[in-house]
Coordinates of C-alpha atoms in Angstrom, one line a residue:
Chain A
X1 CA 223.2 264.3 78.5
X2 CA 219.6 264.8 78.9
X3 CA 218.1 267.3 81.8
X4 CA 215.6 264.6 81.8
X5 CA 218.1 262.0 81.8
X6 CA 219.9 263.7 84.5
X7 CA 216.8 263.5 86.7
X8 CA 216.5 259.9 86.7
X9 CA 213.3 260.1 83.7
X10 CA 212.6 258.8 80.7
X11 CA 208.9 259.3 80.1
X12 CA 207.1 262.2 81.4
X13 CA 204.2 260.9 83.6
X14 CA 201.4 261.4 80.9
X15 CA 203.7 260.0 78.0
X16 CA 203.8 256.7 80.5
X17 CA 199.4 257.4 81.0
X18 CA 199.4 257.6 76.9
X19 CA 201.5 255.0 76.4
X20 CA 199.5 252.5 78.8
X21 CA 196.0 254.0 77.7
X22 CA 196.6 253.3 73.7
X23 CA 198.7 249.4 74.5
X24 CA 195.6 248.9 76.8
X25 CA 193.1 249.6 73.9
X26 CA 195.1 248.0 71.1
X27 CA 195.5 244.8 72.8
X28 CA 191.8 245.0 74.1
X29 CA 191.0 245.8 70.2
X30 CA 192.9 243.0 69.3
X31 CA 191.6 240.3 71.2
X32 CA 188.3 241.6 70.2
X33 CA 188.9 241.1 66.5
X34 CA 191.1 238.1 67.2
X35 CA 187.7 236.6 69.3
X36 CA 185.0 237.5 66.6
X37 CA 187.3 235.7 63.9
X38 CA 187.9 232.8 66.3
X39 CA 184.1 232.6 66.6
X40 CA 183.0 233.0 63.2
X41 CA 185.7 230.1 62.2
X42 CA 184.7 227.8 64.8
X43 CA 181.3 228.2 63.8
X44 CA 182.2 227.4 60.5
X45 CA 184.3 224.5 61.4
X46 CA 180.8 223.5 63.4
X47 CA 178.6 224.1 60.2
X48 CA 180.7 221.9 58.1
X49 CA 180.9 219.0 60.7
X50 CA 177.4 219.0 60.7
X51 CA 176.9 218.8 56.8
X52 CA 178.9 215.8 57.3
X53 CA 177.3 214.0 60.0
X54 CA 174.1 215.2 58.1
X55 CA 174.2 212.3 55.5
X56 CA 175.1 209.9 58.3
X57 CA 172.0 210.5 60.3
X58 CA 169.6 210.9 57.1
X59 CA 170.9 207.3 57.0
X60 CA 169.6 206.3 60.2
X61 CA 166.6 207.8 59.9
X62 CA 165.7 206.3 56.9
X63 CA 166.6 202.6 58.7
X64 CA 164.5 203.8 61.2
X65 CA 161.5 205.0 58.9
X66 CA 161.8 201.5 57.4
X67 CA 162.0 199.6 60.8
X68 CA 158.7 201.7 62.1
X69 CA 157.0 200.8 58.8
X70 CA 157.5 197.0 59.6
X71 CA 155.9 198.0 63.0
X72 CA 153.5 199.9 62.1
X73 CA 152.0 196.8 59.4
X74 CA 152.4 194.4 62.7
X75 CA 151.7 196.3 65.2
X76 CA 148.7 193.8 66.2
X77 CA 151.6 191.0 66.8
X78 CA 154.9 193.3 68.4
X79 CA 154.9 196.7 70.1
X80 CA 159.0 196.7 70.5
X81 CA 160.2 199.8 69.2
X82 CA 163.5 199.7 67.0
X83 CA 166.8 200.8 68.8
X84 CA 170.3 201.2 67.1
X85 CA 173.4 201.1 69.1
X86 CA 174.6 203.8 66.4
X87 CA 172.1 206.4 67.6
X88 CA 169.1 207.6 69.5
X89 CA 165.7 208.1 68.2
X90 CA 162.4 209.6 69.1
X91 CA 159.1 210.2 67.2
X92 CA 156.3 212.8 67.6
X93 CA 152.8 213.2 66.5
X94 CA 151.5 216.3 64.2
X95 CA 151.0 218.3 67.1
X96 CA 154.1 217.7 68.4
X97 CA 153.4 215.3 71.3
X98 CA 155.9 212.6 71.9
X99 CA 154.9 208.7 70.6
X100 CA 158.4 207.4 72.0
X101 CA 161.6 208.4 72.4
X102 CA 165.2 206.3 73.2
X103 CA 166.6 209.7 74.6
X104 CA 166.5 211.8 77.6
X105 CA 167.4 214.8 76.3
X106 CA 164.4 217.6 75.5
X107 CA 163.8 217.9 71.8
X108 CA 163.5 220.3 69.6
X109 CA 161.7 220.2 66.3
X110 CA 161.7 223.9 64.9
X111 CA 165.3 223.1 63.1
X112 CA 166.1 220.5 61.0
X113 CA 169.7 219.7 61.9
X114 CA 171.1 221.2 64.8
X115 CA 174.2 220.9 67.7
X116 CA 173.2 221.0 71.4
X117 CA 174.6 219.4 74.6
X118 CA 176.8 217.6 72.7
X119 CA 174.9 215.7 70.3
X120 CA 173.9 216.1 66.6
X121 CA 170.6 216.2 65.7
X122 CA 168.5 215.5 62.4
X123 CA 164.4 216.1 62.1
X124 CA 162.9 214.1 59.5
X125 CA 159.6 214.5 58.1
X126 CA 158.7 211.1 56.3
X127 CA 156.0 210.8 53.6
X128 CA 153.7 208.6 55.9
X129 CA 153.0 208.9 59.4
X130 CA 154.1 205.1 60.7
X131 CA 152.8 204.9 63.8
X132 CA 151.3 208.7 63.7
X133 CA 154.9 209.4 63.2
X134 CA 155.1 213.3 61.6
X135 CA 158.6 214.1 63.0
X136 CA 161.7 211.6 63.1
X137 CA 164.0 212.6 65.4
X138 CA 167.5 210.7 65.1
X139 CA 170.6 211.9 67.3
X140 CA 174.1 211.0 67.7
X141 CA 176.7 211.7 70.0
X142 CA 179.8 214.1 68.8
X143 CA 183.1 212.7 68.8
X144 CA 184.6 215.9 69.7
X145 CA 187.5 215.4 67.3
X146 CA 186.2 218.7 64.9
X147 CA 186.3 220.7 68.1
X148 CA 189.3 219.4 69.6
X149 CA 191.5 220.3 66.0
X150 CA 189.6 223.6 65.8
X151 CA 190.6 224.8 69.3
X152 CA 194.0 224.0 68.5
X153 CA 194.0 225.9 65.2
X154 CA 192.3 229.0 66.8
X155 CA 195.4 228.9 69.6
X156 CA 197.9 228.8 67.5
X157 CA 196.5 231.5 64.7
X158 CA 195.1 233.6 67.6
X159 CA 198.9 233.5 69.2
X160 CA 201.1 233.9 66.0
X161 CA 198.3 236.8 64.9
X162 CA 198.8 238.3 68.7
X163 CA 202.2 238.0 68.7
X164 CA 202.0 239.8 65.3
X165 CA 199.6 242.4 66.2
X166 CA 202.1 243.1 69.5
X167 CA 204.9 244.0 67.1
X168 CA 203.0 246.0 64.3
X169 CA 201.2 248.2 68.0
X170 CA 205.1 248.7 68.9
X171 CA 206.0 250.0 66.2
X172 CA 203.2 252.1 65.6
X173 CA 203.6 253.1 69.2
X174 CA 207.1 254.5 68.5
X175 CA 206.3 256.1 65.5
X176 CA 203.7 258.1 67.9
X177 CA 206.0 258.6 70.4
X178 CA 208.2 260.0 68.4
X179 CA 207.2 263.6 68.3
X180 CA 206.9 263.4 71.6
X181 CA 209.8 262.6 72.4
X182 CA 211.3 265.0 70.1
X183 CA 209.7 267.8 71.6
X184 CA 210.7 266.8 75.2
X185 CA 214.4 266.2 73.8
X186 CA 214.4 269.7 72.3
X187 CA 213.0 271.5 75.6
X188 CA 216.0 269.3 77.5
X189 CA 218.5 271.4 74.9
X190 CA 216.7 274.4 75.3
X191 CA 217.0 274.6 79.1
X192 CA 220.8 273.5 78.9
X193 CA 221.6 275.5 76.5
X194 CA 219.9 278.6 78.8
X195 CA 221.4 277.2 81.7
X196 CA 224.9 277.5 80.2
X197 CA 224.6 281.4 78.9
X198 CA 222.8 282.6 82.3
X199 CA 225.8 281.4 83.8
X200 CA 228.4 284.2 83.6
X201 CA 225.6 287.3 83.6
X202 CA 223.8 286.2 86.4
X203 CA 227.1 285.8 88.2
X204 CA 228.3 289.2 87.7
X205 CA 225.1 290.8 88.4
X206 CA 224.7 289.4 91.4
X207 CA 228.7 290.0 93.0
X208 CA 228.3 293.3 92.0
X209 CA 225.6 294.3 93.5
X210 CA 226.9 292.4 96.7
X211 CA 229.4 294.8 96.4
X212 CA 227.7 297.8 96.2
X213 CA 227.7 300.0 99.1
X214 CA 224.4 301.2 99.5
X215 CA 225.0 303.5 102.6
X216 CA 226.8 306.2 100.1
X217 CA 223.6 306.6 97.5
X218 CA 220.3 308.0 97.9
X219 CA 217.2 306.4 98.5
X220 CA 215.8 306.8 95.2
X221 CA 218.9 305.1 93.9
X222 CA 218.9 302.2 96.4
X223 CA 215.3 301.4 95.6
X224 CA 216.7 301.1 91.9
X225 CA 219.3 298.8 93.6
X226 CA 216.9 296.9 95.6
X227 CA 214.7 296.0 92.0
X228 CA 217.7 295.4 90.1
X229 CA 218.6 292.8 93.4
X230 CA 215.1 291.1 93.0
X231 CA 215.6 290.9 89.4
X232 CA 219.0 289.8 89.9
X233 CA 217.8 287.0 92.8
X234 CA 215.0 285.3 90.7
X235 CA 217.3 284.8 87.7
X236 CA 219.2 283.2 90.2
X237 CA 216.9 280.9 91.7
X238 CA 215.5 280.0 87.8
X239 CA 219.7 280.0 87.0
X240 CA 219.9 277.2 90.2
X241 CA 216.9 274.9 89.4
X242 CA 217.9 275.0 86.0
X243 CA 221.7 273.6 86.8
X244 CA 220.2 271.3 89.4
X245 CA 218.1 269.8 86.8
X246 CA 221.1 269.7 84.2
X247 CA 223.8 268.3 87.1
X248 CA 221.3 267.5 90.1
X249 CA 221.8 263.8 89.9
X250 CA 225.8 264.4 89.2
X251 CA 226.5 266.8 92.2
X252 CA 228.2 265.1 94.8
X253 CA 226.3 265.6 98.1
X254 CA 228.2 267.2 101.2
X255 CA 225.7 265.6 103.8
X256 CA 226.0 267.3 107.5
X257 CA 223.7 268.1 110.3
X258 CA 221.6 271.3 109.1
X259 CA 220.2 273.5 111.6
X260 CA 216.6 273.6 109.8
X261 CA 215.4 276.9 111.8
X262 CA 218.4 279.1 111.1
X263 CA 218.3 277.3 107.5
X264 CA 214.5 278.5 107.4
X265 CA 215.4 282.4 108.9
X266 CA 218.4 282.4 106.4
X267 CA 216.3 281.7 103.5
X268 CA 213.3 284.1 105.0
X269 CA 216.2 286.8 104.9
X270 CA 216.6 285.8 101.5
X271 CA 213.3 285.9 100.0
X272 CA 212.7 289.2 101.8
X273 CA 213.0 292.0 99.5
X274 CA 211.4 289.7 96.8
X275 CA 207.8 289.6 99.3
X276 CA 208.1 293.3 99.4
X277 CA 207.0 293.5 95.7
X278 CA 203.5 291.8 96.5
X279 CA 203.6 292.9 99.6
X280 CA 203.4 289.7 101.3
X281 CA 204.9 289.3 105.0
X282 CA 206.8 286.5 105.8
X283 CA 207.2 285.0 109.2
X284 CA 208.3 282.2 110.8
X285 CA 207.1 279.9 114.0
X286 CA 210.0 277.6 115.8
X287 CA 207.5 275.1 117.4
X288 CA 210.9 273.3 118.2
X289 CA 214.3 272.9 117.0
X290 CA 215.6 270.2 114.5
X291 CA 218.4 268.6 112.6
X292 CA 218.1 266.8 109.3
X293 CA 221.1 265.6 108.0
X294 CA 221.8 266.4 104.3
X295 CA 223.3 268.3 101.8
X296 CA 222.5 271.6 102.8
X297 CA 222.8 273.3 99.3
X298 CA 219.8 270.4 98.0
X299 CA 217.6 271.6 101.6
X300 CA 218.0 275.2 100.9
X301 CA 216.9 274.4 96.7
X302 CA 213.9 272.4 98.2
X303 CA 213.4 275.3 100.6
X304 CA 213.9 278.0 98.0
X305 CA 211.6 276.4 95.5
X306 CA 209.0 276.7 98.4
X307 CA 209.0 280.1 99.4
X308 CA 209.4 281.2 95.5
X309 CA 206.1 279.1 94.6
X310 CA 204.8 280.4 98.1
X311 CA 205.8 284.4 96.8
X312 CA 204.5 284.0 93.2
X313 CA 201.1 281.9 93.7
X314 CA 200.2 284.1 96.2
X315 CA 197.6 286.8 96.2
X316 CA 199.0 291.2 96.9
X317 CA 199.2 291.9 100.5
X318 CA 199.0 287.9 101.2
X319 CA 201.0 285.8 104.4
X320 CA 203.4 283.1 104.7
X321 CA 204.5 281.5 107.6
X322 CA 207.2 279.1 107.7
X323 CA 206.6 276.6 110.8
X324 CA 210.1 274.1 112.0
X325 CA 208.8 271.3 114.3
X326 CA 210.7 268.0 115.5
X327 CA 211.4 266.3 112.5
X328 CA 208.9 268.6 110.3
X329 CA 209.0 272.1 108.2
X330 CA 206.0 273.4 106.3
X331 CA 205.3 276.0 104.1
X332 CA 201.9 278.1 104.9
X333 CA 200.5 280.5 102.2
X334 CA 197.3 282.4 101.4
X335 CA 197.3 282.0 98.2
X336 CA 195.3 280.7 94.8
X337 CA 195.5 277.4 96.4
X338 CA 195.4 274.1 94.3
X339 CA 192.0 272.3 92.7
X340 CA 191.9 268.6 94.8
X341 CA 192.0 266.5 91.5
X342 CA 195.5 268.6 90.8
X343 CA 197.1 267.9 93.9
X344 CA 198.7 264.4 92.6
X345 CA 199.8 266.2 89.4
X346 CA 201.5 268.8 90.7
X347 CA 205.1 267.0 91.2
X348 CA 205.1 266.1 87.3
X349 CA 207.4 268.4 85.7
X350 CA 206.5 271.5 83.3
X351 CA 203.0 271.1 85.0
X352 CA 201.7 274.8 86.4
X353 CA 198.2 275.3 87.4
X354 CA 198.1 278.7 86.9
X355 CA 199.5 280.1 83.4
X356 CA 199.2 283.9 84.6
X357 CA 202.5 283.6 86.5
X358 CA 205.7 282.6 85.1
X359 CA 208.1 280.1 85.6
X360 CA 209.1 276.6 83.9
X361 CA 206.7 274.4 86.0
X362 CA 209.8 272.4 87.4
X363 CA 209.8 274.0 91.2
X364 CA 208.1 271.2 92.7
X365 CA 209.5 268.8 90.5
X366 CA 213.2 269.9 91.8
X367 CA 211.7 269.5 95.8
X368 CA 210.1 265.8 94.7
X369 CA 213.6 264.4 93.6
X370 CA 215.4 265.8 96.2
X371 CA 212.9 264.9 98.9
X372 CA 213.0 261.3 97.3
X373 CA 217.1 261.2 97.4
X374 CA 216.4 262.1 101.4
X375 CA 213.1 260.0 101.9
X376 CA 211.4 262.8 103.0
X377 CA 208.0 263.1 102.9
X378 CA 206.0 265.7 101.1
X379 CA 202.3 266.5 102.4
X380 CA 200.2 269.0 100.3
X381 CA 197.0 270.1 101.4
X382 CA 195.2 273.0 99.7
X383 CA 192.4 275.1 99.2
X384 CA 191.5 276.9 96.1
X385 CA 191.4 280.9 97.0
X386 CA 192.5 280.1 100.5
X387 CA 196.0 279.1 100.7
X388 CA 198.3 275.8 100.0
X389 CA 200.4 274.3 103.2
X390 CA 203.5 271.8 101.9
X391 CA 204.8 269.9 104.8
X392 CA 207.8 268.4 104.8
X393 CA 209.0 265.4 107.1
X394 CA 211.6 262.8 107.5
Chain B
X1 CA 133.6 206.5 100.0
X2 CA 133.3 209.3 97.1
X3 CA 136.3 207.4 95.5
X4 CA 134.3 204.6 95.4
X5 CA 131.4 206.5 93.7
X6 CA 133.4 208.1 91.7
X7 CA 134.9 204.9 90.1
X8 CA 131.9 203.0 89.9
X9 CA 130.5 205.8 88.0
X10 CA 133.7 206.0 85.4
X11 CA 133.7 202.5 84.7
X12 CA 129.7 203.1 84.3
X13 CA 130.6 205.7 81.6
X14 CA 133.3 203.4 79.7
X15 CA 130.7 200.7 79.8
X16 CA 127.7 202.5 78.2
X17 CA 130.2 204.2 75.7
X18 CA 131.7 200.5 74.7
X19 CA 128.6 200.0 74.5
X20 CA 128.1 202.3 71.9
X21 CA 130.7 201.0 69.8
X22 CA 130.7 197.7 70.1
X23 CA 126.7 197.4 68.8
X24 CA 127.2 200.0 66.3
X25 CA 131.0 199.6 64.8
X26 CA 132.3 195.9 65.8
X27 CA 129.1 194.2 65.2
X28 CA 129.1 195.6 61.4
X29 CA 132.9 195.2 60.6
X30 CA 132.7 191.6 62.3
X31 CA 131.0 190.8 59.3
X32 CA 134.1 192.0 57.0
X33 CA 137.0 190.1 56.0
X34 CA 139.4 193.6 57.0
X35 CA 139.4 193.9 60.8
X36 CA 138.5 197.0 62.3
X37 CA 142.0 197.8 63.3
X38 CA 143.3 197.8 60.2
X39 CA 141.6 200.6 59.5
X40 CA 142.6 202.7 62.7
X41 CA 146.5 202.2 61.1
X42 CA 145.3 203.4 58.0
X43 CA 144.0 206.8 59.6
X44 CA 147.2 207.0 61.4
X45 CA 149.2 206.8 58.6
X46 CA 147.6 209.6 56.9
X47 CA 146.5 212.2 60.1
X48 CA 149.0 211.5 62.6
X49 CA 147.3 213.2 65.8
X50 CA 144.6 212.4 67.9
X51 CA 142.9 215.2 67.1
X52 CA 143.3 215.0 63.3
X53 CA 142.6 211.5 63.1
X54 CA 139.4 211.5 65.5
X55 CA 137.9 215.0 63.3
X56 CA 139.4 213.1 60.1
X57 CA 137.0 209.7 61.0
X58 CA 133.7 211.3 62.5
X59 CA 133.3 213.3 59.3
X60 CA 133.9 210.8 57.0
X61 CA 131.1 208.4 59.1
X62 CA 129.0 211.0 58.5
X63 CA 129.5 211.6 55.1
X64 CA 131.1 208.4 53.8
X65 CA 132.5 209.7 49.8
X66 CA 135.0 207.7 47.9
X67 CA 137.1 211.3 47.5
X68 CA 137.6 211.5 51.2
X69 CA 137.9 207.2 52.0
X70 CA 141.5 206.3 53.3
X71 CA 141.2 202.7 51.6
X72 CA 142.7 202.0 49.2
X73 CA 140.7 202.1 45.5
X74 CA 140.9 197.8 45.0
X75 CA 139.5 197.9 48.4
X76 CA 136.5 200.1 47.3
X77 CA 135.6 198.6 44.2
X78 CA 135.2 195.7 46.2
X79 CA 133.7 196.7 48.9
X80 CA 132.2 199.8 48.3
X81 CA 131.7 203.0 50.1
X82 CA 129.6 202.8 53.3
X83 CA 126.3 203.7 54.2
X84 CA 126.2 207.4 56.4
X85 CA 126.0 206.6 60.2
X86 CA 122.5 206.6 61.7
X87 CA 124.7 207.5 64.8
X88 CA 123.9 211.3 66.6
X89 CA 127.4 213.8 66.9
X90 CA 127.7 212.4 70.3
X91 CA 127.3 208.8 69.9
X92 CA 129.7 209.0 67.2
X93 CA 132.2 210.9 69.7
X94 CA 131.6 207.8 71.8
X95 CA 132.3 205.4 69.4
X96 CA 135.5 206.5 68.4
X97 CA 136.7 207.8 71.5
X98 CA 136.6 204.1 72.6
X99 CA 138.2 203.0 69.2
X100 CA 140.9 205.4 70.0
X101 CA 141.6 204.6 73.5
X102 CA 141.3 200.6 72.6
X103 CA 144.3 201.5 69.3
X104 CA 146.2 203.9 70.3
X105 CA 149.9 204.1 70.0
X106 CA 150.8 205.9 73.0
X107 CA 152.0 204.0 76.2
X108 CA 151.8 201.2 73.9
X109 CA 155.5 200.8 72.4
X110 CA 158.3 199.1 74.6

């Protein structure tokens, strides 16, 4: 079993960020190159509908060339301009000013054959002006049919080469992944692994020195005590995050009523001796009392984790002060504080934002899952080189 | 009142300028078995544009060649080239302004 597994996760946060990000710009690549072949086909398919209207409406215009000759030789007796029921015409001078026209439509003569609104278009130039004719102008209507059978081909090779591209990204996603995912795998075994060993020396450390009766020895020799009791402690704490995040989710929770001030003094006593190495003083402020009810073992890990971030981010000589309120405890420190754009990042596991202390990153990842079994509500606010305060409330 | 003036002295204008044309180009090509529109059709065919056509004509009045004539060559040899227009720059601008506005194409066809 997974220490990952155990927590409930699968994909780190940024492993879920990467894996969006690259999806998001494969399928975005793929439309585009799916789009600019769908555009350079349909105008293909346009280009070779038009070749083949092409002879159609050189047709016409040739009827028409004829029919404006016969006009033009009796213009005298009729002034009735041919019309076709096949097509539309108009005819322009050298300069480009319109003689007639059977269309509404605004003409252009700088292209021979061309496609707008619609309707096809040919330009002819004939070899004598009938009627001051210099440009023929014959139009049709499209029948659509070209486009219609194009669009369908384009959504059903767009889709199948989608639906193609989708399989080829996921695999070449997991391939990707893979490393990843090996290396997270491998830092779950390692911490298991480390978990299981720390067991039994941690144990008998810490019972011993319990049982130590420091009255009998000498102050020099209790100070040695005292550091090998700090020592001791920490391996401890790192010994209990590190089964929580092994067995957390399999730990059967003994929920009571917890007495959250003598909780807070108990684990002040704790963490005592451990302040004394930076000298930092730890107090605490009972606005009021309060009750929460939990597992006590889970509040006093959440608590723990806390104070031990509180101790170790904070700066020699530095304060904390633990305030209880109805329905409320927070954590006060003066220490490095946290950059704003951090703050959201903070709960991710293995994330620390400062590498000069020690520690696996998974403190506050330990206080999010529990807080979420509890829905309790984390607040962080911070400062950078003036102090973080992590409220919790329910 | 000034519309009035200015009417009477348009049609004035088109008057005197028919005027020029019809005792200097009908009264000749009366005389010809080819009517004078025939010959307006044949510019057409060959310059297209007003512009073109009206430069094309008042050039060849001037000087009448049979390298620059639109007729055809049977027509030449049979009735020859004519004679160069006695007519000033302007009068000749007259003239065929009126034969273009009296064979003109546009707002003609139905």
């Amino acid at each position: 079993m997974l220490a990952s597994k155990s927590l409930g996760i699968d994909f780190h946060q940024s492993e879920k960020q990467t894996l969006f990000r690259f999806l998001s710009l494969y399928i975005l690549l793929t439309v585009i190159i799916i789009s600019v072949f769908s555009f350079i086909y349909f105008e293909l398919q346009k280009d070779l509908m038009l070749q083949q209207k092409k002879s159609i409406l050189q047709k016409y215009s040739k009827e028409l060339i004829e029919d404006l000759k016969h006009l033009h030789i009796n213009f005298d007796k009729t002034q009735f301009y041919p019309r076709s029921d096949k097509f539309n015409s108009a005819i322009f001078d050298s300069e480009q000013k319109l003689i007639f026209s059977t269309t509404q439509i605004k003409l252009r003569l700088d292209k021979i054959l061309y496609f707008e609104n619609e309707v096809i278009h040919l330009v002819n130039i004939p070899e004598s002006y009938y009627l001051g004719a210099m440009f023929i102008v014959v139009e049709m209507k499209d029948d659509k049919m070209w486009s219609e059978q194009t669009k369908k081909e384009i959504v059903i090779f767009g889709g199948i080469t989608f639906l193609f591209m989708l399989v080829i990204g996921y695999v070449l996603l997991r391939l990707f992944l893979k490393p990843m995912r090996d290396a997270i795998t491998l830092l779950d075994e390692f911490i298991k692994d480390t978990t299981h060993e720390l067991n039994t020396p941690v144990s008998t450390i810490v019972a011993n020195i319990e049982m130590i009766d420091k009255s009998s020895l000498d102050e020099k020799l209790v100070k040695k005590i005292d550091r090998i009791d700090i020592g001791a402690k920490t391996i401890s704490n790192i010994y209990q995050d590190l089964t929580y995040l092994t067995l957390g989710n399999k730990i059967i929770s003994n929920n009571e009523d917890i007495n959250i001030e003598q909780l807070v003094l108990q684990r002040i006593e704790y963490f005592t001796l451990l302040s004394h190495t930076k000298k930092i003083t730890i107090s605490s402020k009972i606005v009021e009392e309060t009750l929460l009810y939990a597992d006590k073992s889970k509040i006093s890990k959440l608590l723990d984790n806390l104070l031990s971030n509180a101790i170790k981010y904070n700066k020699v000589g530095g304060d904390i002060v633990v305030i209880v309120e109805s329905r409320k405890f927070s954590v006060d420190d003066s220490g490095i504080g946290i950059a704003e754009d951090d703050i959201s990042k903070i709960q991710d596991r293995y994330t620390r934002f400062n590498k000069s202390s020690g520690g696996f990153g998974i403190g506050l990842s330990i206080v999010s899952t529990i807080a979420k079994e509890y829905n309790l509500k984390i607040d962080i606010s911070s400062k950078v080189n003036i102090g973080t305060k992590v409220s919790v409330s329910w | 009142m000034v519309k009035k003036i200015i009417l009477i002295l348009s049609l004035m204008f088109c008057f005197a300028n028919a005027d020029v044309y019809e005792k200097n180009c009908v009264e000749c090509h009366k005389q010809l078995p080819v009517s004078i529109d025939k010959y307006f059709y044949k510019y057409l065919l060959i310059y297209s544009s007003e512009t073109d056509m009206k430069n094309a004509m008042i050039s060849y009045l001037k000087y009448p060649a049979k390298e620059t004539t639109v007729m055809s060559d049977a027509f030449i040899s049979r009735f020859g080239i004519k004679k160069k227009s006695k007519l000033s720059e302007d009068e000749l601008k007259e003239a065929i302004d009126v034969y273009w506005q009296k064979y003109k194409v546009f707002g003609k066809l139905k």
